[in-house]
Coordinates of N, CA and C in Angstrom, one line a residue:
M425 N 0.8 -1.2 0.0 CA 0.0 0.0 0.0 C 0.9 1.2 0.0
S426 N 0.7 2.1 -0.9 CA 1.5 3.3 -1.1 C 1.2 4.3 0.0
R427 N 2.2 5.0 0.5 CA 2.0 6.1 1.5 C 2.1 7.4 0.8
G428 N 2.4 7.4 -0.5 CA 2.5 8.7 -1.3 C 1.3 9.6 -1.2
T429 N 0.1 9.0 -1.3 CA -1.1 9.8 -1.2 C -1.3 10.4 0.2
L430 N -1.0 9.6 1.2 CA -1.1 10.1 2.6 C -0.1 11.3 2.8
K431 N 1.1 11.2 2.2 CA 2.0 12.3 2.3 C 1.5 13.5 1.6
R432 N 0.8 13.3 0.5 CA 0.2 14.5 -0.2 C -0.9 15.1 0.6
I433 N -1.7 14.3 1.3 CA -2.7 14.8 2.1 C -2.1 15.7 3.2
R434 N -1.1 15.2 3.9 CA -0.4 15.9 4.9 C 0.2 17.2 4.4
S435 N 0.8 17.2 3.2 CA 1.4 18.4 2.6 C 0.3 19.4 2.2
A436 N -0.9 18.9 1.7 CA -2.0 19.8 1.4 C -2.5 20.4 2.7
C437 N -2.7 19.7 3.7 CA -3.1 20.3 5.0 C -2.2 21.3 5.5
E438 N -0.9 21.0 5.4 CA 0.1 22.0 5.9 C 0.1 23.3 5.0
A439 N 0.0 23.1 3.7 CA -0.1 24.2 2.7 C -1.3 25.1 3.0
L440 N -2.4 24.5 3.4 CA -3.6 25.2 3.6 C -3.7 25.8 5.0
G441 N -2.6 25.5 5.8 CA -2.6 26.1 7.2 C -3.5 25.5 8.1
L442 N -3.9 24.2 7.9 CA -4.8 23.5 8.8 C -4.1 23.0 10.1
E443 N -4.9 22.8 11.1 CA -4.4 22.4 12.4 C -3.7 21.1 12.3
D444 N -2.8 20.9 13.3 CA -2.1 19.6 13.4 C -3.2 18.5 13.7
G445 N -3.0 17.4 13.1 CA -3.9 16.3 13.4 C -5.0 16.1 12.4
V446 N -5.2 17.2 11.6 CA -6.3 17.1 10.6 C -6.0 16.0 9.5
A447 N -4.8 15.9 9.1 CA -4.5 14.9 8.0 C -4.8 13.5 8.6
E448 N -4.4 13.3 9.9 CA -4.6 12.0 10.5 C -6.1 11.7 10.6
R449 N -6.9 12.7 11.0 CA -8.3 12.5 11.1 C -9.0 12.2 9.7
L450 N -8.5 12.9 8.7 CA -9.0 12.6 7.3 C -8.6 11.2 6.9
D451 N -7.4 10.8 7.3 CA -7.0 9.4 6.9 C -7.8 8.4 7.7
S452 N -8.2 8.7 9.0 CA -9.0 7.8 9.8 C -10.4 7.6 9.1
Y453 N -10.9 8.7 8.6 CA -12.2 8.7 7.8 C -12.0 7.8 6.6
A454 N -10.9 8.0 5.8 CA -10.6 7.2 4.6 C -10.6 5.7 5.0
L455 N -10.0 5.3 6.1 CA -10.0 3.9 6.5 C -11.4 3.4 6.8
L456 N -12.2 4.2 7.4 CA -13.6 3.8 7.7 C -14.4 3.6 6.4
V457 N -14.2 4.5 5.4 CA -14.8 4.3 4.1 C -14.5 3.0 3.5
V458 N -13.2 2.6 3.6 CA -12.7 1.4 3.0 C -13.3 0.2 3.8
K459 N -13.2 0.3 5.1 CA -13.7 -0.9 5.9 C -15.2 -1.1 5.7
W460 N -16.0 0.0 5.8 CA -17.5 -0.2 5.5 C -17.8 -0.5 4.1
G461 N -16.9 0.0 3.2 CA -17.2 -0.2 1.8 C -17.1 -1.6 1.3
Q462 N -16.4 -2.5 2.2 CA -16.4 -3.9 1.9 C -17.7 -4.6 2.1
R463 N -18.6 -4.0 2.9 CA -19.9 -4.5 3.2 C -21.1 -3.7 2.6
V464 N -20.9 -2.4 2.5 CA -22.0 -1.5 2.1 C -21.5 -0.7 0.9
N465 N -22.3 -0.6 -0.1 CA -21.9 0.1 -1.3 C -21.9 1.6 -1.0
L466 N -20.7 2.1 -0.6 CA -20.5 3.5 -0.3 C -19.9 4.3 -1.4
V467 N -18.9 3.7 -2.0 CA -18.2 4.4 -3.1 C -17.9 3.4 -4.2
G468 N -17.6 3.9 -5.4 CA -17.4 3.0 -6.5 C -16.2 2.0 -6.3
R469 N -15.2 2.5 -5.7 CA -14.0 1.7 -5.5 C -13.6 1.8 -4.0
P470 N -13.9 0.9 -3.2 CA -13.5 1.0 -1.7 C -12.1 0.5 -1.5
E471 N -11.2 1.2 -2.2 CA -9.7 0.9 -2.1 C -9.1 2.2 -1.5
L472 N -8.1 2.0 -0.5 CA -7.6 3.1 0.2 C -7.0 4.2 -0.6
E473 N -6.2 3.8 -1.6 CA -5.5 4.9 -2.4 C -6.6 5.6 -3.2
F474 N -7.6 5.0 -3.7 CA -8.6 5.7 -4.4 C -9.4 6.6 -3.5
V475 N -9.7 6.2 -2.3 CA -10.4 7.1 -1.4 C -9.6 8.3 -1.0
R476 N -8.3 8.0 -0.7 CA -7.4 9.1 -0.4 C -7.3 10.1 -1.5
E477 N -7.0 9.6 -2.7 CA -6.7 10.4 -3.9 C -7.9 11.2 -4.4
Q478 N -9.0 10.4 -4.7 CA -10.2 11.0 -5.3 C -11.1 11.7 -4.3
L479 N -11.3 11.1 -3.2 CA -12.3 11.7 -2.3 C -11.7 12.7 -1.2
I480 N -10.6 12.3 -0.6 CA -10.1 13.2 0.4 C -9.4 14.4 -0.2
L481 N -8.4 14.1 -1.1 CA -7.7 15.2 -1.8 C -8.7 16.0 -2.6
G482 N -9.7 15.3 -3.2 CA -10.7 16.1 -4.0 C -11.5 17.0 -3.1
S483 N -11.8 16.6 -1.9 CA -12.5 17.5 -0.9 C -11.6 18.7 -0.5
L484 N -10.3 18.4 -0.4 CA -9.4 19.5 0.0 C -9.2 20.5 -1.1
Q485 N -9.5 20.1 -2.3 CA -9.4 21.1 -3.5 C -10.4 22.2 -3.3
L486 N -11.5 21.9 -2.6 CA -12.5 23.0 -2.4 C -11.9 24.1 -1.6
L487 N -10.8 23.8 -0.9 CA -10.2 24.9 0.0 C -9.1 25.6 -0.8
A488 N -8.6 25.0 -1.8 CA -7.4 25.6 -2.5 C -7.7 27.0 -3.1
C489 N -9.0 27.2 -3.5 CA -9.3 28.5 -4.1 C -9.2 29.7 -3.1
G490 N -9.1 29.3 -1.8 CA -9.0 30.4 -0.8 C -10.2 31.1 -0.4
E491 N -11.3 30.8 -1.0 CA -12.6 31.5 -0.7 C -13.3 30.8 0.4
L492 N -13.1 29.5 0.6 CA -13.8 28.8 1.6 C -13.0 28.6 2.9
K493 N -13.2 29.5 3.9 CA -12.5 29.5 5.1 C -13.4 29.8 6.3
P494 N -14.5 29.1 6.4 CA -15.5 29.5 7.4 C -15.0 29.1 8.9
E495 N -15.1 30.1 9.7 CA -14.9 29.9 11.1 C -16.2 29.5 11.8
S496 N -17.3 29.9 11.2 CA -18.6 29.5 11.7 C -19.6 29.5 10.5
G497 N -20.9 29.2 10.8 CA -21.8 29.2 9.7 C -22.4 27.8 9.5
R498 N -23.0 27.5 8.4 CA -23.7 26.2 8.2 C -23.5 25.8 6.7
L499 N -23.2 24.5 6.6 CA -23.1 23.9 5.2 C -24.0 22.7 5.2
V500 N -24.8 22.6 4.1 CA -25.7 21.4 3.9 C -25.2 20.7 2.7
D501 N -24.9 19.4 2.9 CA -24.5 18.5 1.8 C -25.7 17.6 1.5
I502 N -26.4 17.8 0.4 CA -27.6 17.1 0.0 C -27.2 15.9 -0.9
G503 N -27.7 14.7 -0.5 CA -27.3 13.5 -1.2 C -25.9 13.1 -0.9
S504 N -25.6 13.2 0.4 CA -24.2 13.0 0.9 C -23.5 11.7 0.6
G505 N -24.3 10.6 0.5 CA -23.7 9.3 0.2 C -22.8 8.8 1.3
A506 N -21.5 8.8 1.0 CA -20.5 8.3 2.0 C -20.0 9.5 2.8
G507 N -20.6 10.6 2.7 CA -20.2 11.8 3.5 C -19.2 12.7 2.8
I508 N -19.2 12.6 1.5 CA -18.2 13.5 0.7 C -19.0 14.6 0.1
P509 N -18.7 15.8 0.3 CA -17.6 16.4 1.1 C -17.9 16.7 2.6
A510 N -19.1 16.4 3.0 CA -19.5 16.8 4.4 C -18.6 16.4 5.5
I511 N -18.1 15.2 5.5 CA -17.3 14.7 6.7 C -15.9 15.3 6.6
P512 N -15.2 15.3 5.4 CA -13.9 16.0 5.4 C -14.0 17.5 5.8
L513 N -15.1 18.2 5.4 CA -15.2 19.6 5.7 C -15.5 19.8 7.2
A514 N -16.3 18.8 7.8 CA -16.6 18.9 9.2 C -15.3 18.7 10.0
I515 N -14.4 17.8 9.5 CA -13.1 17.6 10.1 C -12.2 18.9 10.0
V516 N -12.2 19.5 8.9 CA -11.3 20.6 8.6 C -11.8 21.9 9.3
F517 N -13.1 22.1 9.4 CA -13.7 23.3 10.0 C -14.6 22.9 11.2
P518 N -14.0 22.7 12.4 CA -14.8 22.3 13.6 C -15.8 23.3 14.0
G519 N -15.6 24.6 13.6 CA -16.6 25.6 13.9 C -17.8 25.7 13.0
L520 N -17.7 25.0 11.9 CA -18.8 25.0 10.9 C -19.8 23.9 11.2
A521 N -21.1 24.3 11.2 CA -22.2 23.3 11.4 C -22.4 22.7 10.1
V522 N -22.2 21.4 10.0 CA -22.3 20.6 8.7 C -23.5 19.7 8.9
E523 N -24.4 19.7 7.9 CA -25.5 18.8 7.9 C -25.4 17.9 6.6
A524 N -25.3 16.6 6.8 CA -25.3 15.6 5.7 C -26.7 15.0 5.5
V525 N -27.3 15.2 4.4 CA -28.6 14.8 4.1 C -28.5 13.6 3.1
E526 N -29.2 12.5 3.5 CA -29.1 11.2 2.7 C -30.4 10.5 2.9
R527 N -30.8 9.7 2.0 CA -32.1 8.9 2.1 C -31.8 7.4 2.4
R528 N -30.6 6.9 2.1 CA -30.4 5.5 2.2 C -29.9 5.2 3.6
R529 N -30.6 4.3 4.3 CA -30.3 4.0 5.7 C -28.9 3.5 6.0
K530 N -28.4 2.6 5.1 CA -27.0 2.1 5.3 C -26.0 3.2 5.3
R531 N -26.2 4.2 4.4 CA -25.2 5.3 4.3 C -25.4 6.2 5.5
I532 N -26.6 6.4 6.0 CA -26.9 7.2 7.2 C -26.2 6.5 8.3
A533 N -26.3 5.2 8.5 CA -25.7 4.5 9.6 C -24.2 4.7 9.5
F534 N -23.6 4.6 8.3 CA -22.2 4.8 8.1 C -21.8 6.2 8.6
M535 N -22.5 7.2 8.2 CA -22.1 8.6 8.6 C -22.3 8.8 10.1
E536 N -23.3 8.2 10.7 CA -23.5 8.3 12.1 C -22.3 7.7 12.8
H537 N -21.9 6.5 12.3 CA -20.7 5.8 12.9 C -19.5 6.7 12.8
C538 N -19.3 7.4 11.7 CA -18.1 8.3 11.5 C -18.2 9.4 12.5
R539 N -19.4 10.0 12.6 CA -19.6 11.1 13.5 C -19.2 10.7 15.0
R540 N -19.6 9.6 15.4 CA -19.2 9.1 16.7 C -17.7 8.8 16.8
E541 N -17.3 8.0 15.9 CA -15.9 7.5 15.9 C -14.9 8.6 15.8
L542 N -15.2 9.7 15.0 CA -14.3 10.8 14.8 C -14.5 12.0 15.7
G543 N -15.6 11.8 16.5 CA -15.9 12.9 17.5 C -16.3 14.2 16.8
L544 N -17.1 14.1 15.7 CA -17.6 15.3 15.0 C -18.8 15.8 15.5
R545 N -18.7 16.7 16.6 CA -19.9 17.3 17.2 C -20.5 18.3 16.3
N546 N -19.8 18.8 15.3 CA -20.4 19.8 14.4 C -21.1 19.1 13.2
L547 N -21.2 17.8 13.1 CA -21.9 17.1 12.0 C -23.2 16.6 12.5
T548 N -24.3 16.9 11.7 CA -25.6 16.3 11.9 C -25.9 15.5 10.6
V549 N -26.5 14.3 10.8 CA -26.9 13.5 9.7 C -28.4 13.4 9.7
S550 N -29.0 13.7 8.5 CA -30.5 13.8 8.4 C -30.9 12.8 7.4
E551 N -32.0 12.1 7.7 CA -32.6 11.2 6.7 C -33.8 12.0 6.0
Q552 N -33.6 12.2 4.7 CA -34.7 12.8 3.9 C -34.6 12.3 2.5
D553 N -35.8 12.3 1.9 CA -35.9 11.8 0.5 C -35.8 12.9 -0.5

């Protein structure tokens, strides 16, 4: 398993001026996506490097423009699926109230598990069609 993508996540977090430990929390989330993805259809490819590269780094690209730096406020991710980008953004911005809206129970259960496991008090998961 390549560590190159994890190093790129760490470098991206550092370049964006994110707090220490954010890269590790993002990677913990990636590991949960892969673990649950073996049983529940969360993402197209539940492989660690794919999740790190396409989903985690992809979510961090939202921050690269420099416009998105909320200290507070609210973000709603409708059709959140596996929690992308809701969960990475909840990790990166602990002062931001993030709501992940999903209709599929298994994906809701996954996001609730992530909320508890990662201690994301700023994340709310809602079931809506």
